[in-house]
């Protein structure tokens, strides 16, 4: 196990604990009521996706990172920080509490913000760091 997937599993678990703890801290700092628009989760997911965009460009197009960096930070930290399962539960909660339009708006905002954030962050990172031949 130590020569195989053990180190990868360990860094993903450590990163997930760190990312999940950061997300939990954000939820404690800015709580959302059951029928309120879930701004905290939307912002966490948008921020996390932006960081994913930057990170993926840096590790795939700019440098050659340590083999455990991607599983630690990409899968672990950012996977633990972003929380699309919570977003899904919050959509259902809004619908269950009589706010289906708010739930649909939140679902659309989550999709658009996440995709837009990763795309803009990746494009800006490429523009700043990736050298193109002249």
PDB file of C-alpha atoms in Angstrom:
ATOM      1  CA  UNK A   1       0.000   0.000   0.000  1.00  0.00           C
ATOM      2  CA  UNK A   2       2.817   2.450   0.804  1.00  0.00           C
ATOM      3  CA  UNK A   3       4.327   2.001  -2.649  1.00  0.00           C
ATOM      4  CA  UNK A   4       0.987   2.069  -4.434  1.00  0.00           C
ATOM      5  CA  UNK A   5      -1.859   4.442  -3.783  1.00  0.00           C
ATOM      6  CA  UNK A   6      -1.179   4.979  -0.065  1.00  0.00           C
ATOM      7  CA  UNK A   7       0.572   8.363  -0.386  1.00  0.00           C
ATOM      8  CA  UNK A   8      -2.083   9.623  -2.791  1.00  0.00           C
ATOM      9  CA  UNK A   9      -4.905   8.540  -0.500  1.00  0.00           C
ATOM     10  CA  UNK A  10      -3.173  10.182   2.445  1.00  0.00           C
ATOM     11  CA  UNK A  11      -2.682  13.560   0.720  1.00  0.00           C
ATOM     12  CA  UNK A  12      -6.237  13.573  -0.644  1.00  0.00           C
ATOM     13  CA  UNK A  13      -7.575  12.870   2.863  1.00  0.00           C
ATOM     14  CA  UNK A  14      -5.396  15.592   4.408  1.00  0.00           C
ATOM     15  CA  UNK A  15      -6.343  18.088   1.699  1.00  0.00           C
ATOM     16  CA  UNK A  16     -10.017  17.182   1.996  1.00  0.00           C
ATOM     17  CA  UNK A  17      -9.896  17.778   5.744  1.00  0.00           C
ATOM     18  CA  UNK A  18      -8.339  21.201   5.198  1.00  0.00           C
ATOM     19  CA  UNK A  19     -10.724  22.208   2.406  1.00  0.00           C
ATOM     20  CA  UNK A  20     -13.792  20.891   4.201  1.00  0.00           C
ATOM     21  CA  UNK A  21     -12.752  22.710   7.373  1.00  0.00           C
ATOM     22  CA  UNK A  22     -12.388  25.968   5.448  1.00  0.00           C
ATOM     23  CA  UNK A  23     -15.839  25.505   3.912  1.00  0.00           C
ATOM     24  CA  UNK A  24     -17.324  24.715   7.311  1.00  0.00           C
ATOM     25  CA  UNK A  25     -15.690  27.833   8.759  1.00  0.00           C
ATOM     26  CA  UNK A  26     -17.291  29.923   5.996  1.00  0.00           C
ATOM     27  CA  UNK A  27     -20.703  28.384   6.761  1.00  0.00           C
ATOM     28  CA  UNK A  28     -20.266  29.205  10.456  1.00  0.00           C
ATOM     29  CA  UNK A  29     -19.108  32.756   9.727  1.00  0.00           C
ATOM     30  CA  UNK A  30     -21.962  33.472   7.290  1.00  0.00           C
ATOM     31  CA  UNK A  31     -24.867  31.119   8.080  1.00  0.00           C
ATOM     32  CA  UNK A  32     -27.858  30.821   5.771  1.00  0.00           C
ATOM     33  CA  UNK A  33     -31.426  30.211   6.902  1.00  0.00           C
ATOM     34  CA  UNK A  34     -33.414  27.331   5.394  1.00  0.00           C
ATOM     35  CA  UNK A  35     -35.478  29.633   3.160  1.00  0.00           C
ATOM     36  CA  UNK A  36     -32.823  32.277   2.463  1.00  0.00           C
ATOM     37  CA  UNK A  37     -30.728  32.459  -0.686  1.00  0.00           C
ATOM     38  CA  UNK A  38     -27.549  30.424   0.062  1.00  0.00           C
ATOM     39  CA  UNK A  39     -24.990  33.143  -0.691  1.00  0.00           C
ATOM     40  CA  UNK A  40     -22.213  31.516   1.323  1.00  0.00           C
ATOM     41  CA  UNK A  41     -22.262  28.252  -0.615  1.00  0.00           C
ATOM     42  CA  UNK A  42     -22.551  30.113  -3.907  1.00  0.00           C
ATOM     43  CA  UNK A  43     -19.524  32.257  -3.054  1.00  0.00           C
ATOM     44  CA  UNK A  44     -17.490  29.291  -1.778  1.00  0.00           C
ATOM     45  CA  UNK A  45     -18.191  27.311  -4.949  1.00  0.00           C
ATOM     46  CA  UNK A  46     -17.451  30.296  -7.195  1.00  0.00           C
ATOM     47  CA  UNK A  47     -14.181  31.028  -5.406  1.00  0.00           C
ATOM     48  CA  UNK A  48     -13.182  27.358  -5.376  1.00  0.00           C
ATOM     49  CA  UNK A  49     -13.864  26.995  -9.105  1.00  0.00           C
ATOM     50  CA  UNK A  50     -11.802  30.098  -9.827  1.00  0.00           C
ATOM     51  CA  UNK A  51      -8.901  28.639  -7.871  1.00  0.00           C
ATOM     52  CA  UNK A  52      -9.328  25.360  -9.774  1.00  0.00           C
ATOM     53  CA  UNK A  53      -9.019  27.285 -13.050  1.00  0.00           C
ATOM     54  CA  UNK A  54      -5.794  28.962 -11.929  1.00  0.00           C
ATOM     55  CA  UNK A  55      -4.383  25.773 -10.428  1.00  0.00           C
ATOM     56  CA  UNK A  56      -5.039  23.551 -13.437  1.00  0.00           C
ATOM     57  CA  UNK A  57      -3.376  25.982 -15.845  1.00  0.00           C
ATOM     58  CA  UNK A  58      -0.365  26.364 -13.562  1.00  0.00           C
ATOM     59  CA  UNK A  59       0.189  22.638 -13.107  1.00  0.00           C
ATOM     60  CA  UNK A  60      -0.560  21.548 -16.676  1.00  0.00           C
ATOM     61  CA  UNK A  61       0.729  24.425 -18.811  1.00  0.00           C
ATOM     62  CA  UNK A  62       3.301  26.322 -16.754  1.00  0.00           C
ATOM     63  CA  UNK A  63       5.276  24.001 -14.536  1.00  0.00           C
ATOM     64  CA  UNK A  64       5.876  20.417 -13.568  1.00  0.00           C
ATOM     65  CA  UNK A  65       4.640  19.993 -10.001  1.00  0.00           C
ATOM     66  CA  UNK A  66       5.356  17.277  -7.483  1.00  0.00           C
ATOM     67  CA  UNK A  67       3.176  14.239  -8.325  1.00  0.00           C
ATOM     68  CA  UNK A  68       1.235  14.562  -5.060  1.00  0.00           C
ATOM     69  CA  UNK A  69       0.382  18.273  -5.482  1.00  0.00           C
ATOM     70  CA  UNK A  70      -2.588  17.717  -7.789  1.00  0.00           C
ATOM     71  CA  UNK A  71      -4.243  15.065  -5.595  1.00  0.00           C
ATOM     72  CA  UNK A  72      -3.535  17.077  -2.441  1.00  0.00           C
ATOM     73  CA  UNK A  73      -4.651  20.510  -3.600  1.00  0.00           C
ATOM     74  CA  UNK A  74      -6.902  19.827  -6.592  1.00  0.00           C
ATOM     75  CA  UNK A  75      -8.776  16.781  -5.378  1.00  0.00           C
ATOM     76  CA  UNK A  76      -8.337  17.166  -1.620  1.00  0.00           C
ATOM     77  CA  UNK A  77      -8.337  20.858  -0.684  1.00  0.00           C
ATOM     78  CA  UNK A  78     -10.468  22.188  -3.517  1.00  0.00           C
ATOM     79  CA  UNK A  79     -12.685  19.110  -3.628  1.00  0.00           C
ATOM     80  CA  UNK A  80     -13.316  19.508   0.093  1.00  0.00           C
ATOM     81  CA  UNK A  81     -13.785  23.269  -0.164  1.00  0.00           C
ATOM     82  CA  UNK A  82     -16.262  23.318  -3.035  1.00  0.00           C
ATOM     83  CA  UNK A  83     -19.544  21.704  -2.158  1.00  0.00           C
ATOM     84  CA  UNK A  84     -21.924  20.957  -4.965  1.00  0.00           C
ATOM     85  CA  UNK A  85     -23.672  18.310  -2.903  1.00  0.00           C
ATOM     86  CA  UNK A  86     -24.573  21.003  -0.356  1.00  0.00           C
ATOM     87  CA  UNK A  87     -25.746  23.238  -3.188  1.00  0.00           C
ATOM     88  CA  UNK A  88     -28.076  20.468  -4.347  1.00  0.00           C
ATOM     89  CA  UNK A  89     -29.452  19.994  -0.832  1.00  0.00           C
ATOM     90  CA  UNK A  90     -29.978  23.764  -0.559  1.00  0.00           C
ATOM     91  CA  UNK A  91     -31.933  23.819  -3.832  1.00  0.00           C
ATOM     92  CA  UNK A  92     -34.154  21.047  -2.488  1.00  0.00           C
ATOM     93  CA  UNK A  93     -34.536  22.908   0.829  1.00  0.00           C
ATOM     94  CA  UNK A  94     -35.644  26.072  -0.971  1.00  0.00           C
ATOM     95  CA  UNK A  95     -38.212  24.092  -2.965  1.00  0.00           C
ATOM     96  CA  UNK A  96     -39.421  22.289   0.179  1.00  0.00           C
ATOM     97  CA  UNK A  97     -39.819  25.622   2.000  1.00  0.00           C
ATOM     98  CA  UNK A  98     -42.049  27.104  -0.687  1.00  0.00           C
ATOM     99  CA  UNK A  99     -39.427  28.995  -2.682  1.00  0.00           C
ATOM    100  CA  UNK A 100     -39.099  27.039  -5.943  1.00  0.00           C
ATOM    101  CA  UNK A 101     -38.238  30.148  -7.975  1.00  0.00           C
ATOM    102  CA  UNK A 102     -35.435  30.981  -5.549  1.00  0.00           C
ATOM    103  CA  UNK A 103     -34.247  27.365  -5.761  1.00  0.00           C
ATOM    104  CA  UNK A 104     -34.193  27.495  -9.560  1.00  0.00           C
ATOM    105  CA  UNK A 105     -32.393  30.852  -9.508  1.00  0.00           C
ATOM    106  CA  UNK A 106     -29.831  29.438  -7.098  1.00  0.00           C
ATOM    107  CA  UNK A 107     -29.332  26.353  -9.262  1.00  0.00           C
ATOM    108  CA  UNK A 108     -28.789  28.499 -12.371  1.00  0.00           C
ATOM    109  CA  UNK A 109     -26.539  30.947 -10.516  1.00  0.00           C
ATOM    110  CA  UNK A 110     -24.421  28.084  -9.170  1.00  0.00           C
ATOM    111  CA  UNK A 111     -23.950  26.566 -12.615  1.00  0.00           C
ATOM    112  CA  UNK A 112     -23.197  29.877 -14.333  1.00  0.00           C
ATOM    113  CA  UNK A 113     -20.939  31.200 -11.580  1.00  0.00           C
ATOM    114  CA  UNK A 114     -18.950  27.967 -11.278  1.00  0.00           C
ATOM    115  CA  UNK A 115     -18.385  27.552 -15.008  1.00  0.00           C
ATOM    116  CA  UNK A 116     -17.763  31.256 -15.542  1.00  0.00           C
ATOM    117  CA  UNK A 117     -15.330  31.446 -12.662  1.00  0.00           C
ATOM    118  CA  UNK A 118     -13.210  28.514 -13.793  1.00  0.00           C
ATOM    119  CA  UNK A 119     -13.195  29.763 -17.392  1.00  0.00           C
ATOM    120  CA  UNK A 120     -12.256  33.368 -16.546  1.00  0.00           C
ATOM    121  CA  UNK A 121      -9.617  32.305 -14.016  1.00  0.00           C
ATOM    122  CA  UNK A 122      -8.036  29.834 -16.463  1.00  0.00           C
ATOM    123  CA  UNK A 123      -8.058  32.377 -19.298  1.00  0.00           C
ATOM    124  CA  UNK A 124      -6.475  35.092 -17.147  1.00  0.00           C
ATOM    125  CA  UNK A 125      -3.869  32.683 -15.806  1.00  0.00           C
ATOM    126  CA  UNK A 126      -2.959  31.618 -19.340  1.00  0.00           C
ATOM    127  CA  UNK A 127      -2.664  35.237 -20.390  1.00  0.00           C
ATOM    128  CA  UNK A 128      -0.378  36.034 -17.451  1.00  0.00           C
ATOM    129  CA  UNK A 129       1.787  32.897 -17.243  1.00  0.00           C
ATOM    130  CA  UNK A 130       1.765  30.833 -20.416  1.00  0.00           C
ATOM    131  CA  UNK A 131       4.445  31.862 -22.907  1.00  0.00           C
ATOM    132  CA  UNK A 132       3.438  31.501 -26.521  1.00  0.00           C
ATOM    133  CA  UNK A 133       5.966  31.335 -29.347  1.00  0.00           C
ATOM    134  CA  UNK A 134       6.181  34.528 -31.411  1.00  0.00           C
TER     135      UNK A 134
END
